PDB file of C-alpha atoms in Angstrom:
ATOM      1  CA  UNK A 164      16.098 -10.580  -1.140  1.00  0.00           C
ATOM      2  CA  UNK A 165      14.910  -9.027  -4.411  1.00  0.00           C
ATOM      3  CA  UNK A 166      11.295  -7.870  -4.367  1.00  0.00           C
ATOM      4  CA  UNK A 167       8.856  -5.637  -6.198  1.00  0.00           C
ATOM      5  CA  UNK A 168       5.464  -4.046  -5.632  1.00  0.00           C
ATOM      6  CA  UNK A 169       2.443  -3.483  -7.874  1.00  0.00           C
ATOM      7  CA  UNK A 170      -1.008  -2.436  -6.705  1.00  0.00           C
ATOM      8  CA  UNK A 171      -4.160  -0.651  -7.821  1.00  0.00           C
ATOM      9  CA  UNK A 172      -4.871   2.565  -5.915  1.00  0.00           C
ATOM     10  CA  UNK A 173      -7.941   3.368  -3.814  1.00  0.00           C
ATOM     11  CA  UNK A 174      -9.592   6.045  -5.949  1.00  0.00           C
ATOM     12  CA  UNK A 175      -9.119   8.595  -8.727  1.00  0.00           C
ATOM     13  CA  UNK A 176      -6.190  10.935  -8.125  1.00  0.00           C
ATOM     14  CA  UNK A 177      -7.072  14.582  -7.453  1.00  0.00           C
ATOM     15  CA  UNK A 178      -5.114  17.767  -6.665  1.00  0.00           C
ATOM     16  CA  UNK A 179      -4.270  17.748  -2.973  1.00  0.00           C
ATOM     17  CA  UNK A 180      -3.498  14.023  -2.849  1.00  0.00           C
ATOM     18  CA  UNK A 181      -0.162  12.744  -1.539  1.00  0.00           C
ATOM     19  CA  UNK A 182       1.609   9.476  -2.241  1.00  0.00           C
ATOM     20  CA  UNK A 183       4.202   8.316   0.285  1.00  0.00           C
ATOM     21  CA  UNK A 184       6.328   5.400  -0.910  1.00  0.00           C
ATOM     22  CA  UNK A 185       9.037   3.888   1.243  1.00  0.00           C
ATOM     23  CA  UNK A 186      11.423   0.980   1.176  1.00  0.00           C
ATOM     24  CA  UNK A 187      15.031  -0.058   1.011  1.00  0.00           C
ATOM     25  CA  UNK A 188      17.246  -0.685  -2.004  1.00  0.00           C
ATOM     26  CA  UNK A 189      19.643  -3.587  -2.435  1.00  0.00           C
ATOM     27  CA  UNK A 190      23.321  -3.185  -1.655  1.00  0.00           C
ATOM     28  CA  UNK A 191      24.985  -2.300  -4.933  1.00  0.00           C
ATOM     29  CA  UNK A 192      21.651  -1.353  -6.505  1.00  0.00           C
ATOM     30  CA  UNK A 193      21.866  -0.056 -10.051  1.00  0.00           C
ATOM     31  CA  UNK A 194      18.310   1.174 -10.580  1.00  0.00           C
ATOM     32  CA  UNK A 195      14.963   1.634  -8.837  1.00  0.00           C
ATOM     33  CA  UNK A 196      11.784   2.800 -10.578  1.00  0.00           C
ATOM     34  CA  UNK A 197       8.798   4.270  -8.716  1.00  0.00           C
ATOM     35  CA  UNK A 198       5.876   4.607 -11.102  1.00  0.00           C
ATOM     36  CA  UNK A 199       2.426   6.150 -11.032  1.00  0.00           C
ATOM     37  CA  UNK A 200       0.948   4.108 -13.832  1.00  0.00           C
ATOM     38  CA  UNK A 201      -2.311   3.485 -15.681  1.00  0.00           C
ATOM     39  CA  UNK A 202      -2.203  -0.225 -14.825  1.00  0.00           C
ATOM     40  CA  UNK A 203      -0.062  -3.005 -13.423  1.00  0.00           C
ATOM     41  CA  UNK A 204       0.417  -4.783 -16.729  1.00  0.00           C
ATOM     42  CA  UNK A 205       3.652  -4.653 -18.665  1.00  0.00           C
ATOM     43  CA  UNK A 206       3.486  -1.885 -21.241  1.00  0.00           C
ATOM     44  CA  UNK A 207       0.830   0.162 -19.447  1.00  0.00           C
ATOM     45  CA  UNK A 208       1.311   3.916 -19.907  1.00  0.00           C
ATOM     46  CA  UNK A 209       3.167   5.625 -17.042  1.00  0.00           C
ATOM     47  CA  UNK A 210       2.087   9.218 -16.275  1.00  0.00           C
ATOM     48  CA  UNK A 211       5.066   9.608 -13.917  1.00  0.00           C
ATOM     49  CA  UNK A 212       8.207   7.559 -13.430  1.00  0.00           C
ATOM     50  CA  UNK A 213      10.816   8.477 -10.834  1.00  0.00           C
ATOM     51  CA  UNK A 214      13.760   6.399 -12.003  1.00  0.00           C
ATOM     52  CA  UNK A 215      16.771   6.331  -9.696  1.00  0.00           C
ATOM     53  CA  UNK A 216      19.898   5.529 -11.721  1.00  0.00           C
ATOM     54  CA  UNK A 217      22.602   4.881  -9.134  1.00  0.00           C
ATOM     55  CA  UNK A 218      25.291   4.185 -11.724  1.00  0.00           C
ATOM     56  CA  UNK A 219      24.680   7.627 -13.267  1.00  0.00           C
ATOM     57  CA  UNK A 220      24.038   9.333  -9.904  1.00  0.00           C
ATOM     58  CA  UNK A 221      20.852  10.865 -11.277  1.00  0.00           C
ATOM     59  CA  UNK A 222      17.072  10.580 -10.879  1.00  0.00           C
ATOM     60  CA  UNK A 223      15.194  10.642 -14.176  1.00  0.00           C
ATOM     61  CA  UNK A 224      11.561  11.775 -14.417  1.00  0.00           C
ATOM     62  CA  UNK A 225       9.502  10.980 -17.483  1.00  0.00           C
ATOM     63  CA  UNK A 226       6.141   9.875 -18.944  1.00  0.00           C
ATOM     64  CA  UNK A 227       5.390   6.959 -21.257  1.00  0.00           C
ATOM     65  CA  UNK A 228       2.423   6.772 -23.636  1.00  0.00           C
ATOM     66  CA  UNK A 229       0.006   4.172 -24.994  1.00  0.00           C
ATOM     67  CA  UNK A 230       2.189   3.464 -28.013  1.00  0.00           C
ATOM     68  CA  UNK A 231       5.125   2.633 -25.737  1.00  0.00           C
ATOM     69  CA  UNK A 232       7.067   5.787 -26.523  1.00  0.00           C
ATOM     70  CA  UNK A 233       8.688   7.936 -23.852  1.00  0.00           C
ATOM     71  CA  UNK A 234       8.653  11.703 -23.608  1.00  0.00           C
ATOM     72  CA  UNK A 235      11.619  13.968 -23.002  1.00  0.00           C
ATOM     73  CA  UNK A 236      13.541  13.028 -19.863  1.00  0.00           C
ATOM     74  CA  UNK A 237      13.977  15.491 -17.031  1.00  0.00           C
ATOM     75  CA  UNK A 238      17.259  15.001 -15.194  1.00  0.00           C
ATOM     76  CA  UNK A 239      18.566  18.221 -13.703  1.00  0.00           C
ATOM     77  CA  UNK A 240      15.521  20.229 -14.730  1.00  0.00           C
ATOM     78  CA  UNK A 241      13.255  21.836 -12.117  1.00  0.00           C
ATOM     79  CA  UNK A 242      15.334  20.734  -9.149  1.00  0.00           C
ATOM     80  CA  UNK A 243      14.900  22.735  -5.951  1.00  0.00           C
ATOM     81  CA  UNK A 244      17.745  25.043  -4.946  1.00  0.00           C
ATOM     82  CA  UNK A 245      20.743  23.223  -3.412  1.00  0.00           C
ATOM     83  CA  UNK A 246      19.300  19.827  -4.387  1.00  0.00           C
ATOM     84  CA  UNK A 247      21.788  17.238  -5.615  1.00  0.00           C
ATOM     85  CA  UNK A 248      20.753  15.217  -8.677  1.00  0.00           C
ATOM     86  CA  UNK A 249      20.504  11.995  -6.622  1.00  0.00           C
ATOM     87  CA  UNK A 250      20.233  12.202  -2.824  1.00  0.00           C
ATOM     88  CA  UNK A 251      19.740   8.416  -2.450  1.00  0.00           C
ATOM     89  CA  UNK A 252      22.390   5.811  -1.687  1.00  0.00           C
ATOM     90  CA  UNK A 253      22.271   2.153  -2.737  1.00  0.00           C
ATOM     91  CA  UNK A 254      21.537  -0.183   0.144  1.00  0.00           C
ATOM     92  CA  UNK A 255      19.781   2.447   2.266  1.00  0.00           C
ATOM     93  CA  UNK A 256      16.171   3.182   3.147  1.00  0.00           C
ATOM     94  CA  UNK A 257      14.212   5.846   1.266  1.00  0.00           C
ATOM     95  CA  UNK A 258      10.907   7.693   1.396  1.00  0.00           C
ATOM     96  CA  UNK A 259       9.521   9.484  -1.628  1.00  0.00           C
ATOM     97  CA  UNK A 260       6.597  11.899  -1.259  1.00  0.00           C
ATOM     98  CA  UNK A 261       4.585  12.992  -4.275  1.00  0.00           C
ATOM     99  CA  UNK A 262       2.155  15.876  -3.729  1.00  0.00           C
ATOM    100  CA  UNK A 263      -0.357  16.344  -6.532  1.00  0.00           C
ATOM    101  CA  UNK A 264      -0.734  20.051  -7.282  1.00  0.00           C
ATOM    102  CA  UNK A 265      -2.992  21.904  -9.704  1.00  0.00           C
ATOM    103  CA  UNK A 266      -0.684  21.498 -12.686  1.00  0.00           C
ATOM    104  CA  UNK A 267       2.354  19.571 -11.484  1.00  0.00           C
ATOM    105  CA  UNK A 268       3.717  17.000  -9.058  1.00  0.00           C
ATOM    106  CA  UNK A 269       5.816  18.236  -6.140  1.00  0.00           C
ATOM    107  CA  UNK A 270       8.366  15.558  -5.222  1.00  0.00           C
ATOM    108  CA  UNK A 271      10.268  15.272  -1.939  1.00  0.00           C
ATOM    109  CA  UNK A 272      12.855  12.654  -0.996  1.00  0.00           C
ATOM    110  CA  UNK A 273      13.710  11.672   2.572  1.00  0.00           C
ATOM    111  CA  UNK A 274      11.957  14.723   3.969  1.00  0.00           C
ATOM    112  CA  UNK A 275      13.600  17.289   1.669  1.00  0.00           C
ATOM    113  CA  UNK A 276      12.078  19.003  -1.349  1.00  0.00           C
ATOM    114  CA  UNK A 277      13.506  17.613  -4.565  1.00  0.00           C
ATOM    115  CA  UNK A 278      11.766  18.824  -7.720  1.00  0.00           C
ATOM    116  CA  UNK A 279       8.532  19.505  -9.594  1.00  0.00           C
ATOM    117  CA  UNK A 280       7.185  17.742 -12.684  1.00  0.00           C
ATOM    118  CA  UNK A 281       4.425  19.155 -14.887  1.00  0.00           C
ATOM    119  CA  UNK A 282       1.461  16.907 -15.669  1.00  0.00           C
ATOM    120  CA  UNK A 283       1.757  15.436 -19.146  1.00  0.00           C
ATOM    121  CA  UNK A 284      -1.418  13.285 -18.988  1.00  0.00           C
ATOM    122  CA  UNK A 285      -4.753  13.622 -17.153  1.00  0.00           C
ATOM    123  CA  UNK A 286      -4.691  12.651 -13.470  1.00  0.00           C
ATOM    124  CA  UNK A 287      -7.478  10.115 -14.025  1.00  0.00           C
ATOM    125  CA  UNK A 288      -4.979   8.053 -16.047  1.00  0.00           C
ATOM    126  CA  UNK A 289      -3.225   7.130 -12.783  1.00  0.00           C
ATOM    127  CA  UNK A 290      -4.688   3.878 -11.490  1.00  0.00           C
ATOM    128  CA  UNK A 291      -1.794   1.950  -9.972  1.00  0.00           C
ATOM    129  CA  UNK A 292       1.618   2.173  -8.303  1.00  0.00           C
ATOM    130  CA  UNK A 293       4.594  -0.016  -9.105  1.00  0.00           C
ATOM    131  CA  UNK A 294       8.054  -0.166  -7.524  1.00  0.00           C
ATOM    132  CA  UNK A 295      10.601  -2.392  -9.209  1.00  0.00           C
ATOM    133  CA  UNK A 296      14.195  -3.283 -10.096  1.00  0.00           C
ATOM    134  CA  UNK A 297      16.799  -3.417  -7.278  1.00  0.00           C
ATOM    135  CA  UNK A 298      14.454  -3.307  -4.267  1.00  0.00           C
ATOM    136  CA  UNK A 299      15.027  -5.219  -1.028  1.00  0.00           C
ATOM    137  CA  UNK A 300      11.753  -4.253   0.651  1.00  0.00           C
ATOM    138  CA  UNK A 301       8.759  -1.972   0.108  1.00  0.00           C
ATOM    139  CA  UNK A 302       7.186  -1.056   3.443  1.00  0.00           C
ATOM    140  CA  UNK A 303       5.056   1.978   2.656  1.00  0.00           C
ATOM    141  CA  UNK A 304       2.571   2.704  -0.109  1.00  0.00           C
ATOM    142  CA  UNK A 305       0.293   5.358   1.371  1.00  0.00           C
ATOM    143  CA  UNK A 306      -2.254   7.384  -0.572  1.00  0.00           C
ATOM    144  CA  UNK A 307      -3.414  10.393   1.462  1.00  0.00           C
ATOM    145  CA  UNK A 308      -5.300  13.626   1.060  1.00  0.00           C
ATOM    146  CA  UNK A 309      -3.850  16.964   2.202  1.00  0.00           C
ATOM    147  CA  UNK A 310      -6.434  19.326   0.684  1.00  0.00           C
ATOM    148  CA  UNK A 311      -9.141  20.503   1.285  1.00  0.00           C
ATOM    149  CA  UNK A 312      -8.781  18.676   4.626  1.00  0.00           C
ATOM    150  CA  UNK A 313      -6.224  16.081   5.745  1.00  0.00           C
ATOM    151  CA  UNK A 314      -7.268  12.446   5.462  1.00  0.00           C
ATOM    152  CA  UNK A 315      -6.377  10.340   7.347  1.00  0.00           C
ATOM    153  CA  UNK A 316      -6.904  12.971  10.089  1.00  0.00           C
ATOM    154  CA  UNK A 317      -3.477  12.297  11.634  1.00  0.00           C
ATOM    155  CA  UNK A 318      -0.690  11.745   9.137  1.00  0.00           C
ATOM    156  CA  UNK A 319       2.376  10.283  10.771  1.00  0.00           C
ATOM    157  CA  UNK A 320       4.774   7.454  10.078  1.00  0.00           C
ATOM    158  CA  UNK A 321       5.086   4.702  12.663  1.00  0.00           C
ATOM    159  CA  UNK A 322       8.448   3.073  13.187  1.00  0.00           C
ATOM    160  CA  UNK A 323       8.995  -0.667  12.852  1.00  0.00           C
ATOM    161  CA  UNK A 324       6.020  -1.369  10.610  1.00  0.00           C
ATOM    162  CA  UNK A 325       6.316  -4.101   8.017  1.00  0.00           C
ATOM    163  CA  UNK A 326       3.903  -2.251   5.729  1.00  0.00           C
ATOM    164  CA  UNK A 327       1.472   0.670   5.695  1.00  0.00           C
ATOM    165  CA  UNK A 328      -1.337   1.512   3.274  1.00  0.00           C
ATOM    166  CA  UNK A 329      -3.317   4.657   4.105  1.00  0.00           C
ATOM    167  CA  UNK A 330      -6.259   5.672   1.921  1.00  0.00           C
ATOM    168  CA  UNK A 331      -7.423   9.239   1.122  1.00  0.00           C
ATOM    169  CA  UNK A 332     -11.177   8.792   1.668  1.00  0.00           C
ATOM    170  CA  UNK A 333     -13.564   6.706   3.800  1.00  0.00           C
ATOM    171  CA  UNK A 334     -14.391   3.150   2.788  1.00  0.00           C
ATOM    172  CA  UNK A 335     -17.800   2.169   1.455  1.00  0.00           C
ATOM    173  CA  UNK A 336     -19.695  -1.101   1.354  1.00  0.00           C
ATOM    174  CA  UNK A 337     -18.686  -3.181  -1.656  1.00  0.00           C
ATOM    175  CA  UNK A 338     -14.999  -2.272  -1.390  1.00  0.00           C
ATOM    176  CA  UNK A 339     -12.462  -5.116  -1.533  1.00  0.00           C
ATOM    177  CA  UNK A 340      -8.761  -5.089  -0.683  1.00  0.00           C
ATOM    178  CA  UNK A 341      -6.560  -7.911  -1.969  1.00  0.00           C
ATOM    179  CA  UNK A 342      -3.206  -8.235  -0.178  1.00  0.00           C
ATOM    180  CA  UNK A 343      -0.524 -10.484  -1.659  1.00  0.00           C
ATOM    181  CA  UNK A 344       2.356 -11.441   0.613  1.00  0.00           C
ATOM    182  CA  UNK A 345       4.950 -14.046   1.560  1.00  0.00           C
ATOM    183  CA  UNK A 346       5.661 -14.853   5.236  1.00  0.00           C
ATOM    184  CA  UNK A 347       9.161 -16.073   6.011  1.00  0.00           C
ATOM    185  CA  UNK A 348      11.568 -16.341   8.929  1.00  0.00           C
ATOM    186  CA  UNK A 349      10.620 -17.929  12.242  1.00  0.00           C
ATOM    187  CA  UNK A 350       7.884 -20.554  11.610  1.00  0.00           C
ATOM    188  CA  UNK A 351       6.524 -19.797  15.091  1.00  0.00           C
ATOM    189  CA  UNK A 352       6.053 -16.091  14.419  1.00  0.00           C
ATOM    190  CA  UNK A 353       3.010 -13.943  13.722  1.00  0.00           C
ATOM    191  CA  UNK A 354       1.804 -10.942  11.795  1.00  0.00           C
ATOM    192  CA  UNK A 355      -0.968  -8.435  12.431  1.00  0.00           C
ATOM    193  CA  UNK A 356      -3.091  -6.452   9.988  1.00  0.00           C
ATOM    194  CA  UNK A 357      -4.936  -3.657  11.785  1.00  0.00           C
ATOM    195  CA  UNK A 358      -7.408  -1.036  10.691  1.00  0.00           C
ATOM    196  CA  UNK A 359      -7.596   1.941  13.044  1.00  0.00           C
ATOM    197  CA  UNK A 360     -10.502   4.318  13.537  1.00  0.00           C
ATOM    198  CA  UNK A 361      -9.976   7.960  12.656  1.00  0.00           C
ATOM    199  CA  UNK A 362      -7.354   9.843  14.616  1.00  0.00           C
ATOM    200  CA  UNK A 363      -7.567   7.417  17.539  1.00  0.00           C
ATOM    201  CA  UNK A 364      -5.530   4.282  18.223  1.00  0.00           C
ATOM    202  CA  UNK A 365      -8.721   2.260  18.451  1.00  0.00           C
ATOM    203  CA  UNK A 366      -8.600  -0.767  16.164  1.00  0.00           C
ATOM    204  CA  UNK A 367     -11.736  -1.563  14.226  1.00  0.00           C
ATOM    205  CA  UNK A 368     -10.098  -4.785  13.087  1.00  0.00           C
ATOM    206  CA  UNK A 369      -7.130  -6.701  14.496  1.00  0.00           C
ATOM    207  CA  UNK A 370      -6.410  -9.647  12.146  1.00  0.00           C
ATOM    208  CA  UNK A 371      -3.635 -11.782  13.655  1.00  0.00           C
ATOM    209  CA  UNK A 372      -2.374 -15.053  12.109  1.00  0.00           C
ATOM    210  CA  UNK A 373      -0.266 -16.936  14.705  1.00  0.00           C
ATOM    211  CA  UNK A 374       1.853 -19.652  13.092  1.00  0.00           C
ATOM    212  CA  UNK A 375       2.847 -21.545  16.229  1.00  0.00           C
ATOM    213  CA  UNK A 376      -0.745 -21.927  17.443  1.00  0.00           C
ATOM    214  CA  UNK A 377      -2.045 -22.218  13.857  1.00  0.00           C
ATOM    215  CA  UNK A 378      -4.910 -19.857  14.536  1.00  0.00           C
ATOM    216  CA  UNK A 379      -6.090 -16.544  13.094  1.00  0.00           C
ATOM    217  CA  UNK A 380      -7.287 -14.295  15.904  1.00  0.00           C
ATOM    218  CA  UNK A 381      -9.761 -11.527  15.012  1.00  0.00           C
ATOM    219  CA  UNK A 382     -10.535  -8.817  17.489  1.00  0.00           C
ATOM    220  CA  UNK A 383     -11.077  -5.090  18.027  1.00  0.00           C
ATOM    221  CA  UNK A 384     -10.279  -2.498  20.679  1.00  0.00           C
ATOM    222  CA  UNK A 385     -12.864  -0.975  22.983  1.00  0.00           C
ATOM    223  CA  UNK A 386     -13.127   2.764  23.590  1.00  0.00           C
ATOM    224  CA  UNK A 387     -10.709   2.401  26.520  1.00  0.00           C
ATOM    225  CA  UNK A 388      -8.200   0.723  24.150  1.00  0.00           C
ATOM    226  CA  UNK A 389      -8.534  -2.720  25.720  1.00  0.00           C
ATOM    227  CA  UNK A 390      -9.150  -5.812  23.600  1.00  0.00           C
ATOM    228  CA  UNK A 391     -12.677  -7.150  23.306  1.00  0.00           C
ATOM    229  CA  UNK A 392     -13.671 -10.809  22.834  1.00  0.00           C
ATOM    230  CA  UNK A 393     -11.446 -12.783  20.449  1.00  0.00           C
ATOM    231  CA  UNK A 394     -12.753 -14.809  17.546  1.00  0.00           C
ATOM    232  CA  UNK A 395     -10.598 -17.815  16.609  1.00  0.00           C
ATOM    233  CA  UNK A 396     -12.759 -20.136  14.508  1.00  0.00           C
ATOM    234  CA  UNK A 397     -11.680 -21.382  11.082  1.00  0.00           C
ATOM    235  CA  UNK A 398      -8.745 -23.232   9.581  1.00  0.00           C
ATOM    236  CA  UNK A 399      -5.231 -21.816   9.324  1.00  0.00           C
ATOM    237  CA  UNK A 400      -4.653 -20.988   5.632  1.00  0.00           C
ATOM    238  CA  UNK A 401      -1.155 -19.465   5.825  1.00  0.00           C
ATOM    239  CA  UNK A 402       2.112 -21.343   5.150  1.00  0.00           C
ATOM    240  CA  UNK A 403       5.672 -20.165   5.799  1.00  0.00           C
ATOM    241  CA  UNK A 404       7.604 -19.355   2.591  1.00  0.00           C
ATOM    242  CA  UNK A 405       4.470 -19.612   0.458  1.00  0.00           C
ATOM    243  CA  UNK A 406       2.668 -16.705  -1.164  1.00  0.00           C
ATOM    244  CA  UNK A 407      -0.884 -15.957  -0.050  1.00  0.00           C
ATOM    245  CA  UNK A 408      -3.632 -13.727  -1.402  1.00  0.00           C
ATOM    246  CA  UNK A 409      -5.936 -12.348   1.275  1.00  0.00           C
ATOM    247  CA  UNK A 410      -9.130 -10.627   0.159  1.00  0.00           C
ATOM    248  CA  UNK A 411     -10.974  -8.432   2.654  1.00  0.00           C
ATOM    249  CA  UNK A 412     -14.501  -7.416   1.697  1.00  0.00           C
ATOM    250  CA  UNK A 413     -16.307  -4.509   3.366  1.00  0.00           C
ATOM    251  CA  UNK A 414     -20.072  -5.019   3.668  1.00  0.00           C
ATOM    252  CA  UNK A 415     -22.636  -2.808   5.468  1.00  0.00           C
ATOM    253  CA  UNK A 416     -22.211  -4.851   8.681  1.00  0.00           C
ATOM    254  CA  UNK A 417     -19.019  -6.940   8.599  1.00  0.00           C
ATOM    255  CA  UNK A 418     -15.564  -7.655   7.225  1.00  0.00           C
ATOM    256  CA  UNK A 419     -15.433 -10.796   5.082  1.00  0.00           C
ATOM    257  CA  UNK A 420     -12.208 -12.728   4.447  1.00  0.00           C
ATOM    258  CA  UNK A 421     -11.015 -15.117   1.747  1.00  0.00           C
ATOM    259  CA  UNK A 422      -7.557 -16.671   1.323  1.00  0.00           C
ATOM    260  CA  UNK A 423      -6.264 -18.252  -1.889  1.00  0.00           C
ATOM    261  CA  UNK A 424      -9.724 -18.566  -3.409  1.00  0.00           C
ATOM    262  CA  UNK A 425     -11.469 -19.980  -0.338  1.00  0.00           C
ATOM    263  CA  UNK A 426     -13.879 -18.198   1.973  1.00  0.00           C
ATOM    264  CA  UNK A 427     -12.303 -17.944   5.431  1.00  0.00           C
ATOM    265  CA  UNK A 428     -14.760 -16.135   7.671  1.00  0.00           C
ATOM    266  CA  UNK A 429     -16.227 -12.834   8.793  1.00  0.00           C
ATOM    267  CA  UNK A 430     -15.914 -10.303  11.589  1.00  0.00           C
ATOM    268  CA  UNK A 431     -18.914  -8.171  12.534  1.00  0.00           C
ATOM    269  CA  UNK A 432     -18.295  -4.450  12.962  1.00  0.00           C
ATOM    270  CA  UNK A 433     -18.263  -3.522  16.649  1.00  0.00           C
ATOM    271  CA  UNK A 434     -18.547   0.251  16.178  1.00  0.00           C
ATOM    272  CA  UNK A 435     -21.342   2.166  14.502  1.00  0.00           C
ATOM    273  CA  UNK A 436     -20.552   3.837  11.171  1.00  0.00           C
ATOM    274  CA  UNK A 437     -17.178   2.064  11.188  1.00  0.00           C
ATOM    275  CA  UNK A 438     -16.547   2.396   7.448  1.00  0.00           C
ATOM    276  CA  UNK A 439     -16.628   6.186   7.766  1.00  0.00           C
ATOM    277  CA  UNK A 440     -13.692   6.125  10.193  1.00  0.00           C
ATOM    278  CA  UNK A 441     -11.239   3.537   8.859  1.00  0.00           C
ATOM    279  CA  UNK A 442      -7.924   4.981   7.592  1.00  0.00           C
ATOM    280  CA  UNK A 443      -6.450   2.049   5.704  1.00  0.00           C
ATOM    281  CA  UNK A 444      -4.304  -0.622   7.287  1.00  0.00           C
ATOM    282  CA  UNK A 445      -0.946  -1.197   8.965  1.00  0.00           C
ATOM    283  CA  UNK A 446       1.022  -4.449   9.150  1.00  0.00           C
ATOM    284  CA  UNK A 447       3.385  -5.441  11.941  1.00  0.00           C
ATOM    285  CA  UNK A 448       5.259  -8.699  12.604  1.00  0.00           C
ATOM    286  CA  UNK A 449       6.425 -10.515  15.723  1.00  0.00           C
ATOM    287  CA  UNK A 450       8.495 -13.400  17.086  1.00  0.00           C
ATOM    288  CA  UNK A 451      11.004 -13.330  14.241  1.00  0.00           C
ATOM    289  CA  UNK A 452       8.519 -13.588  11.371  1.00  0.00           C
ATOM    290  CA  UNK A 453       9.018 -11.402   8.291  1.00  0.00           C
ATOM    291  CA  UNK A 454       6.319 -10.503   5.784  1.00  0.00           C
ATOM    292  CA  UNK A 455       6.991  -9.327   2.241  1.00  0.00           C
ATOM    293  CA  UNK A 456       3.999  -7.498   0.745  1.00  0.00           C
ATOM    294  CA  UNK A 457       4.186  -7.510  -3.054  1.00  0.00           C
ATOM    295  CA  UNK A 458       0.755  -6.174  -3.962  1.00  0.00           C
ATOM    296  CA  UNK A 459      -2.230  -4.326  -2.525  1.00  0.00           C
ATOM    297  CA  UNK A 460      -5.194  -3.970  -4.872  1.00  0.00           C
ATOM    298  CA  UNK A 461      -8.212  -1.791  -4.137  1.00  0.00           C
ATOM    299  CA  UNK A 462     -11.485  -2.187  -6.016  1.00  0.00           C
ATOM    300  CA  UNK A 463     -15.184  -1.569  -5.511  1.00  0.00           C
ATOM    301  CA  UNK A 464     -17.363  -4.433  -6.678  1.00  0.00           C
ATOM    302  CA  UNK A 465     -20.570  -2.398  -6.692  1.00  0.00           C
ATOM    303  CA  UNK A 466     -22.127  -5.239  -4.672  1.00  0.00           C
ATOM    304  CA  UNK A 467     -22.852  -4.222  -1.080  1.00  0.00           C
ATOM    305  CA  UNK A 468     -22.428  -7.709   0.421  1.00  0.00           C
ATOM    306  CA  UNK A 469     -19.302  -8.394  -1.692  1.00  0.00           C
ATOM    307  CA  UNK A 470     -20.887 -11.566  -3.053  1.00  0.00           C
ATOM    308  CA  UNK A 471     -18.267 -13.509  -5.052  1.00  0.00           C
ATOM    309  CA  UNK A 472     -15.323 -11.569  -3.653  1.00  0.00           C
ATOM    310  CA  UNK A 473     -13.479 -14.856  -2.967  1.00  0.00           C
ATOM    311  CA  UNK A 474     -12.621 -15.049  -6.660  1.00  0.00           C
ATOM    312  CA  UNK A 475     -10.187 -12.128  -6.331  1.00  0.00           C
ATOM    313  CA  UNK A 476      -8.089 -14.074  -3.824  1.00  0.00           C
ATOM    314  CA  UNK A 477      -7.430 -16.988  -6.184  1.00  0.00           C
ATOM    315  CA  UNK A 478      -3.678 -17.314  -6.922  1.00  0.00           C
ATOM    316  CA  UNK A 479      -4.336 -17.560 -10.688  1.00  0.00           C
ATOM    317  CA  UNK A 480      -6.501 -14.436 -10.887  1.00  0.00           C
ATOM    318  CA  UNK A 481      -4.605 -11.367 -12.023  1.00  0.00           C
ATOM    319  CA  UNK A 482      -6.173  -8.078 -10.976  1.00  0.00           C
ATOM    320  CA  UNK A 483      -5.390  -5.452 -13.595  1.00  0.00           C
TER     321      UNK A 483
END
């Protein structure tokens, strides 16, 4: 399956931030582009592209500008000692780490240092991430902070996740996440979106659409890591093989949910100061269901109760 990803990032990029982007390329892939870009729209300037050219066995780094022009390519420039020009293979999984330094990006691939790339535009120009061309799946788009202190507090990669989206700072009321995805596979399967609290495994939100029962279970974990009381009210807005847009609004007291333009429900916070401890979200699947995430957009409405947030989940609304 051919896919892509495009999403607005959580906050302004600063030195000490890390991007971790993972996925798998198609068998026989010719090209994959990982971009830190000024927007999701076609033609938006790209402060950093990491362009894997399998047919040339090279990874090109470059910057594009507002007039559409590209700068000078870097191919075998600034590679770390003993680094091959392209350590990736078509049809295999990859993880690219981008550490934002004081004056340059430090890029690692599959756990090994790869190269550096000097900033050519201001960091505040970076507002989105896109991954495109010959991609089979994108399962990790994490934005973390390493300096002056790590955030999330524990930075580790969990196996068998369908998708992960860490954020580098605490949430605040008025924030909205819009997740675009397509469920496919077993029509009796399920998926789970969970927000964990700090460096614990405690879940502040467990959002679990179950296709066989046609119910969306919302829950949380207690301090002893046992589930609390489930909430199951509301219709079932998800359909196998059809794209959905799920908006999650963060208010001072509750999560609010909308799907495809319609308000779905709410879930009251069960821990005090919860927004200060949420790390982002993880997605897992079960019973043979698969979930393709094609976009995660972060925005702050500036409205504490997220009034009107349902609009962002409409299928015809494009978040730029």
